[in-house]
PDB file of C-alpha atoms in Angstrom:
ATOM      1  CA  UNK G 177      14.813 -29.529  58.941  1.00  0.00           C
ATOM      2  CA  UNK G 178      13.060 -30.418  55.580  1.00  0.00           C
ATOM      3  CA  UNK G 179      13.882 -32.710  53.665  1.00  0.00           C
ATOM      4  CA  UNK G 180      12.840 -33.583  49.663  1.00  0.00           C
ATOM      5  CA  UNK G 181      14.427 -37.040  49.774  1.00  0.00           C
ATOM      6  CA  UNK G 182      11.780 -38.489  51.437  1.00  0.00           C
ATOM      7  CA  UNK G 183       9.779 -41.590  49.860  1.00  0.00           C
ATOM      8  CA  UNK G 184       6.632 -43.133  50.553  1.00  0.00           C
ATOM      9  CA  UNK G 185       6.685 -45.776  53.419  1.00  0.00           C
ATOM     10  CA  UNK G 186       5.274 -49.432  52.132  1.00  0.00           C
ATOM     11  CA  UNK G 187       4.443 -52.584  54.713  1.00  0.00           C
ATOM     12  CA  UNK G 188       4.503 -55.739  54.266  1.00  0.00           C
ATOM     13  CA  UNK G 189       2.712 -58.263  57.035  1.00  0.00           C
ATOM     14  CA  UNK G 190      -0.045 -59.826  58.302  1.00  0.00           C
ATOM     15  CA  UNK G 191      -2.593 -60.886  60.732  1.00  0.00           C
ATOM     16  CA  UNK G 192      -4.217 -63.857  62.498  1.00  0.00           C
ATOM     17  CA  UNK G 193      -6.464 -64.336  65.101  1.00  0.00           C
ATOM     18  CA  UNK G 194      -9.733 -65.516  66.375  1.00  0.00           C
ATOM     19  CA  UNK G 195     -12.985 -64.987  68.441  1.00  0.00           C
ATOM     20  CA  UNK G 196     -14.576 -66.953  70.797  1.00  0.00           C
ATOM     21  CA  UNK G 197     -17.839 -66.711  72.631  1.00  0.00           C
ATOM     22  CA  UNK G 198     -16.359 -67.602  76.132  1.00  0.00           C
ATOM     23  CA  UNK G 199     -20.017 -67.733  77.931  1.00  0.00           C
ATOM     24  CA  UNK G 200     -23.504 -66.630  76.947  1.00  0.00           C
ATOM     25  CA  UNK G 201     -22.616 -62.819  77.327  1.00  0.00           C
ATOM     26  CA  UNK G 202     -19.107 -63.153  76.930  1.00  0.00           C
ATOM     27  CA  UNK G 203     -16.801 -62.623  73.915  1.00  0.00           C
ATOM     28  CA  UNK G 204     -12.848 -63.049  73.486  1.00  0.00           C
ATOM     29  CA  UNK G 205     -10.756 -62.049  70.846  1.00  0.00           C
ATOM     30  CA  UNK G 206      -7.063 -62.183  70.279  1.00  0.00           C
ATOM     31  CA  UNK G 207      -4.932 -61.954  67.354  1.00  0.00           C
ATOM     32  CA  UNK G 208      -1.292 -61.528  66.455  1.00  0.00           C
ATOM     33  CA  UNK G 209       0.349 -59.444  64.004  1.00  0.00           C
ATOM     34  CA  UNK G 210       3.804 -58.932  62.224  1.00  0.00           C
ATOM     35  CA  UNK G 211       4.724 -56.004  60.084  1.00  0.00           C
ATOM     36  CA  UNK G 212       7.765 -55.361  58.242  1.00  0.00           C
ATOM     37  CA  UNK G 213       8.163 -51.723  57.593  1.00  0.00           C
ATOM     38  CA  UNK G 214      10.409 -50.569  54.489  1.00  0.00           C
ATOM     39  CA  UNK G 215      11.572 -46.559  54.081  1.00  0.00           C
ATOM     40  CA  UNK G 216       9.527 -45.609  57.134  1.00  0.00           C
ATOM     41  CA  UNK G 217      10.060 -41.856  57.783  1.00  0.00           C
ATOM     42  CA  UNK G 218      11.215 -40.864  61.054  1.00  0.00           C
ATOM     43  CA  UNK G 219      12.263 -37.649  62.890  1.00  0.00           C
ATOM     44  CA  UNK G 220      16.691 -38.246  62.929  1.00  0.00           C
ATOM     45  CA  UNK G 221      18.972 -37.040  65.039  1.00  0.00           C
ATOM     46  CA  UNK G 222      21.222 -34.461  63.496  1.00  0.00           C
ATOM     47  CA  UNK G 223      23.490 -32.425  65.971  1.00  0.00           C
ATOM     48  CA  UNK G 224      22.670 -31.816  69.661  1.00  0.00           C
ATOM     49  CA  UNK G 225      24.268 -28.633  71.417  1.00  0.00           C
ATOM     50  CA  UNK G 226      23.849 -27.507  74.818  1.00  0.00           C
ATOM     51  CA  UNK G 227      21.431 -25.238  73.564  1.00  0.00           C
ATOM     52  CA  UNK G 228      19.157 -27.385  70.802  1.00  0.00           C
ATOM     53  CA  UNK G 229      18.493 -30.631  68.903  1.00  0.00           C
ATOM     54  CA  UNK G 230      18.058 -30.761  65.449  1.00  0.00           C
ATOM     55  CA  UNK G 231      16.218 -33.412  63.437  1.00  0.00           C
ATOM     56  CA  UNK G 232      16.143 -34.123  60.358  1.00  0.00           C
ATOM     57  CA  UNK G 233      12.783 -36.440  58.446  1.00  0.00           C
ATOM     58  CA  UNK G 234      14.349 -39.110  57.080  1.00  0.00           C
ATOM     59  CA  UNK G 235      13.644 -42.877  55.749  1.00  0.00           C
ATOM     60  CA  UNK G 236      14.748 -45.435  57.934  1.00  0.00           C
ATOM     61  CA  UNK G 237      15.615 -48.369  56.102  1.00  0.00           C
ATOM     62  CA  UNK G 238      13.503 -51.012  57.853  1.00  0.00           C
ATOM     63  CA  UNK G 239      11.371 -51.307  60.885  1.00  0.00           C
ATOM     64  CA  UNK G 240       9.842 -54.516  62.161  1.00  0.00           C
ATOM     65  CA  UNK G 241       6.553 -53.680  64.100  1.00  0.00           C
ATOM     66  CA  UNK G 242       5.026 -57.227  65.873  1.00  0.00           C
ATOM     67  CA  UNK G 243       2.368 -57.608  68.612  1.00  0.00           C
ATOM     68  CA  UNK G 244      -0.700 -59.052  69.572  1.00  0.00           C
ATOM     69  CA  UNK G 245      -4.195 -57.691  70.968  1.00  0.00           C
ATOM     70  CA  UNK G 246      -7.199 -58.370  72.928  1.00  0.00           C
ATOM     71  CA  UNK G 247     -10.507 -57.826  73.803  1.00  0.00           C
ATOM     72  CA  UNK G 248     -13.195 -58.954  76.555  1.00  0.00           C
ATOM     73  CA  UNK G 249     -16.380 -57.844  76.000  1.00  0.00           C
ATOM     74  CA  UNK G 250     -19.252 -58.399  78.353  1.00  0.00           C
ATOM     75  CA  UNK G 251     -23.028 -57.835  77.499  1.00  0.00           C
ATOM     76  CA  UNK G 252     -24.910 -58.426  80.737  1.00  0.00           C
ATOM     77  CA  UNK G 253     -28.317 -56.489  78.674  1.00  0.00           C
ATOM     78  CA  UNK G 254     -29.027 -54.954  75.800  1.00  0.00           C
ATOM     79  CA  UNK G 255     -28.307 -51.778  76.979  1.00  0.00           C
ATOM     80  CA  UNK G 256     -25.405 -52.025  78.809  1.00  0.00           C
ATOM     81  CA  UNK G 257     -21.893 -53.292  77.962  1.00  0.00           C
ATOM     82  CA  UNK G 258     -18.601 -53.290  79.059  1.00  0.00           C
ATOM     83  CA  UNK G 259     -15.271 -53.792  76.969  1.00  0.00           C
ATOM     84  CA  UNK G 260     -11.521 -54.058  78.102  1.00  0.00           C
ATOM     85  CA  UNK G 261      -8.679 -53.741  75.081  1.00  0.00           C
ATOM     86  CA  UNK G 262      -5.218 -55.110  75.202  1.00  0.00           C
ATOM     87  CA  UNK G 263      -2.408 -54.309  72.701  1.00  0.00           C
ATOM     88  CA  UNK G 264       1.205 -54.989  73.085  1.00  0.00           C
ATOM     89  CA  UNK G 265       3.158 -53.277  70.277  1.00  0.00           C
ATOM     90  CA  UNK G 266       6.985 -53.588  69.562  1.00  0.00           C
ATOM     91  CA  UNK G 267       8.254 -51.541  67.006  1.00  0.00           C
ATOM     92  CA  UNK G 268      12.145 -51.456  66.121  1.00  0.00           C
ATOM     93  CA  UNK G 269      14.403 -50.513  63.946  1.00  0.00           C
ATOM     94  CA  UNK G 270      15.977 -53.495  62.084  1.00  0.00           C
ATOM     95  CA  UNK G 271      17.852 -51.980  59.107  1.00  0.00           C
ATOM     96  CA  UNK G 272      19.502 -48.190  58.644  1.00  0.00           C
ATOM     97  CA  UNK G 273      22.658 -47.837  56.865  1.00  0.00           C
ATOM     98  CA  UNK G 274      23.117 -44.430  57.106  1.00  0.00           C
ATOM     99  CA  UNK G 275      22.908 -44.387  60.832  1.00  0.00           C
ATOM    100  CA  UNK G 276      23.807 -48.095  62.232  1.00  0.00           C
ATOM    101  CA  UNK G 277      23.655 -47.088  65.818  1.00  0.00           C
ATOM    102  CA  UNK G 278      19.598 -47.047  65.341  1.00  0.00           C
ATOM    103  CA  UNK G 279      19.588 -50.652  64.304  1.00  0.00           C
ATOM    104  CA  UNK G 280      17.964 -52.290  67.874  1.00  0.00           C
ATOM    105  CA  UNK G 281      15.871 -48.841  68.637  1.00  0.00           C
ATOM    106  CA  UNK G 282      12.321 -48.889  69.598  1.00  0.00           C
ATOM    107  CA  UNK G 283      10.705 -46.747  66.977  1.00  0.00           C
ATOM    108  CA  UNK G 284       9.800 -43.289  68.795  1.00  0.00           C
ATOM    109  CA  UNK G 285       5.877 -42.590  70.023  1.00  0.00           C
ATOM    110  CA  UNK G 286       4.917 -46.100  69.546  1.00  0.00           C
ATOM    111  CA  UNK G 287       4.576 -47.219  73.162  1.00  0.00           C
ATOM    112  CA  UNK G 288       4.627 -51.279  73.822  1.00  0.00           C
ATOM    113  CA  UNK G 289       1.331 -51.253  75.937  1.00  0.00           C
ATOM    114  CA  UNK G 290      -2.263 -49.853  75.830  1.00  0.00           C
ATOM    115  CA  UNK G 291      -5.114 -50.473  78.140  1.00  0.00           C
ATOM    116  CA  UNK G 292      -8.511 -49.352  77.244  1.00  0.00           C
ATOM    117  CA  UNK G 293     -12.136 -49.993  79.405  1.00  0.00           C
ATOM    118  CA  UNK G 294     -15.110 -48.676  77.935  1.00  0.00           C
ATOM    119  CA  UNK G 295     -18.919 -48.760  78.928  1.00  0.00           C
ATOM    120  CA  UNK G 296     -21.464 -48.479  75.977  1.00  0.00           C
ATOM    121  CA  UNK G 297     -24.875 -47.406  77.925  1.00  0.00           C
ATOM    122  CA  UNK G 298     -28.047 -47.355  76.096  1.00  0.00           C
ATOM    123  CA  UNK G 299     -30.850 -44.933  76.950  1.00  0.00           C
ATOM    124  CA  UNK G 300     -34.293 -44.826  76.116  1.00  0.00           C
ATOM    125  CA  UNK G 301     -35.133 -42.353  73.059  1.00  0.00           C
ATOM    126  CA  UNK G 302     -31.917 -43.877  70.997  1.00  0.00           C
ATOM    127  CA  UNK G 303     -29.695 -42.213  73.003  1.00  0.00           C
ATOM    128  CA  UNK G 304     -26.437 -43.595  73.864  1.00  0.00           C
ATOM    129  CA  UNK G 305     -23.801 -42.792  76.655  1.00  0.00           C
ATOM    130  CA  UNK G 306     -20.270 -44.275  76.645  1.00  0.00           C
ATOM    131  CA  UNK G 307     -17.152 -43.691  79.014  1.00  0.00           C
ATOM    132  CA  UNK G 308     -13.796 -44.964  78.252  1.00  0.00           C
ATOM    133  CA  UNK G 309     -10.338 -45.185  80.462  1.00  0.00           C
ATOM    134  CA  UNK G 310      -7.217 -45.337  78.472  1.00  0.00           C
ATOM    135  CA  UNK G 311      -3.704 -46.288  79.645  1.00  0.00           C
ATOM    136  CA  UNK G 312      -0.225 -45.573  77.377  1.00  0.00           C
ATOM    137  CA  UNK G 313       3.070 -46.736  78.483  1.00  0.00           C
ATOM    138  CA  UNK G 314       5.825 -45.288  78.053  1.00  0.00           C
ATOM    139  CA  UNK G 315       7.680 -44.713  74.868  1.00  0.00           C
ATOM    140  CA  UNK G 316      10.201 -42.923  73.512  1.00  0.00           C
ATOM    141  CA  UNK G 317      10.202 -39.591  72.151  1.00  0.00           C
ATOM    142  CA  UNK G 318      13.334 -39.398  70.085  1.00  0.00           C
ATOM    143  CA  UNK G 319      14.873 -41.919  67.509  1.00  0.00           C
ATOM    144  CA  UNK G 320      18.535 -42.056  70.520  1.00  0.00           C
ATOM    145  CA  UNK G 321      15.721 -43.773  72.958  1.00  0.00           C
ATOM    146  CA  UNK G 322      17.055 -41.268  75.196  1.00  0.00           C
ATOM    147  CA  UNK G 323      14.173 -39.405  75.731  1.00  0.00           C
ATOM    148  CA  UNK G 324      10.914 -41.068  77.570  1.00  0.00           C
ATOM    149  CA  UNK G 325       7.477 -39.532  77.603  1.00  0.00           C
ATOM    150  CA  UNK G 326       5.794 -41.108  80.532  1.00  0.00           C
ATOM    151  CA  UNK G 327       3.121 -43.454  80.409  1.00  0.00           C
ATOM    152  CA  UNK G 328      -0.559 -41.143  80.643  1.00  0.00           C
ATOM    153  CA  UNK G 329      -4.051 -41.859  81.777  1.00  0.00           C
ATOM    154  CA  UNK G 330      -6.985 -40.373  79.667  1.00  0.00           C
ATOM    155  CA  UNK G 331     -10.685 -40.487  80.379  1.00  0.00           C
ATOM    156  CA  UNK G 332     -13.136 -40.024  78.074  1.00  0.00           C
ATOM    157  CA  UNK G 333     -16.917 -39.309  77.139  1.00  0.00           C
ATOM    158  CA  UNK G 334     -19.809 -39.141  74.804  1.00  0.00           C
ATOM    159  CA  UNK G 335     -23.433 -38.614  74.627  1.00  0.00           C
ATOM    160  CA  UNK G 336     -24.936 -39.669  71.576  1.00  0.00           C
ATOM    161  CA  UNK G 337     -28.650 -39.730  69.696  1.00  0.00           C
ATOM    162  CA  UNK G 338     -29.737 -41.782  66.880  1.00  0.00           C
ATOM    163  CA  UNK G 339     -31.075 -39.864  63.911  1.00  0.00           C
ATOM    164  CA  UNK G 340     -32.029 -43.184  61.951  1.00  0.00           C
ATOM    165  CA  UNK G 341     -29.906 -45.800  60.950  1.00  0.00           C
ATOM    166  CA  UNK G 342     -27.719 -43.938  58.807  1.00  0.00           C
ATOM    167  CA  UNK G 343     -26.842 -40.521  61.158  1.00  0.00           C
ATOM    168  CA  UNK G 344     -25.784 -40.122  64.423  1.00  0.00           C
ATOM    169  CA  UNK G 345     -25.403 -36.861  66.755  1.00  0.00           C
ATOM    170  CA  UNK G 346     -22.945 -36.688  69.448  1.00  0.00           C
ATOM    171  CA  UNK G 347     -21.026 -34.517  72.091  1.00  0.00           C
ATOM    172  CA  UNK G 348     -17.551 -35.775  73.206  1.00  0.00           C
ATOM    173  CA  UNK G 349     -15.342 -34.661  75.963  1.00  0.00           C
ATOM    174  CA  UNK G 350     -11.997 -36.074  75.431  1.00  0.00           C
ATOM    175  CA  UNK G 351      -8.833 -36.102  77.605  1.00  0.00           C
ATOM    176  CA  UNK G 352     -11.151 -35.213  80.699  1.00  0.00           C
TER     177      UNK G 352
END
């Protein structure tokens, strides 16, 4: 249901990390991060029949969102290279007076791990071709944590030319 209450969402946090060249065609990053969330609007649980469940937008009060991520990248050639990302996300609610029995919940459709391998090929002509594997975990689709959407696998693809340094033209098939 609507709701005019709403207010704008603000963070507060920050970020460290670092990259290291691990061997001659090899590159590691990995960083941290920790957010603190204030008003952030969320779809809350209202009344649930046999029949429906109604939610309501709403600001929580706070969320704490804290992780860290990854990446390995390999170059074996100038035209090919392959890239694996890491990112472990946990997002909770820390503060909501008007509904204390969220304070602990995982924030919902903010799953705790993603997996992504891509290949960047490059083609003579300045044309590119890239694949890329991505795995979600689970997470939650309600603010209860009662209700799990299952972890998914996507592929997907592009073709790409170079129109000069500045323009690019591509066709992408996502979610193959």
């Amino acid at each position: 249901s609507p709701n005019a209450a709403l207010v704008p969402e603000h963070n507060v946090g920050g970020e460290a990390g670092g990259r290291f060249r691990v061997g001659p065609n090899l590159r590691l990053s990995v960083s941290g991060f920790f957010n603190r969330l204030e008003q952030p609007v969320s779809n809350v649980t209202q009344q649930i029949t046999a029949t429906q469940i109604i939610r309501q937008r709403q600001n929580l009060g706070d969320a704490r969102i804290y992780g860290m991520e990854g990446t390995l990248s390999w170059q074996p050639t100038n035209a090919l290279k392959f890239e694996a990302f890491y990112l472990w996300d946990r997002a909770s609610v820390t503060d909501f007076a008007a509904t204390p029995g969220l304070v602990g919940k995982r924030l919902p459709e903010v799953p705790e791990h993603r997996v992504t391998l891509r290949t960047d090929i490059s083609l003579p002509h300045a044309f590119r071709v890239s694949l890329s594997g991505r795995f979600v975990g689970n997470q939650f689709d309600d603010d209860l944590n009662t209700v799990i959407l299952n972890r998914f696998f996507q592929v997907d693809a592009d073709i790409s030319h170079n129109l000069g340094e500045s323009a690019r033209l591509f066709v992408a098939m996502e979610n193959m």
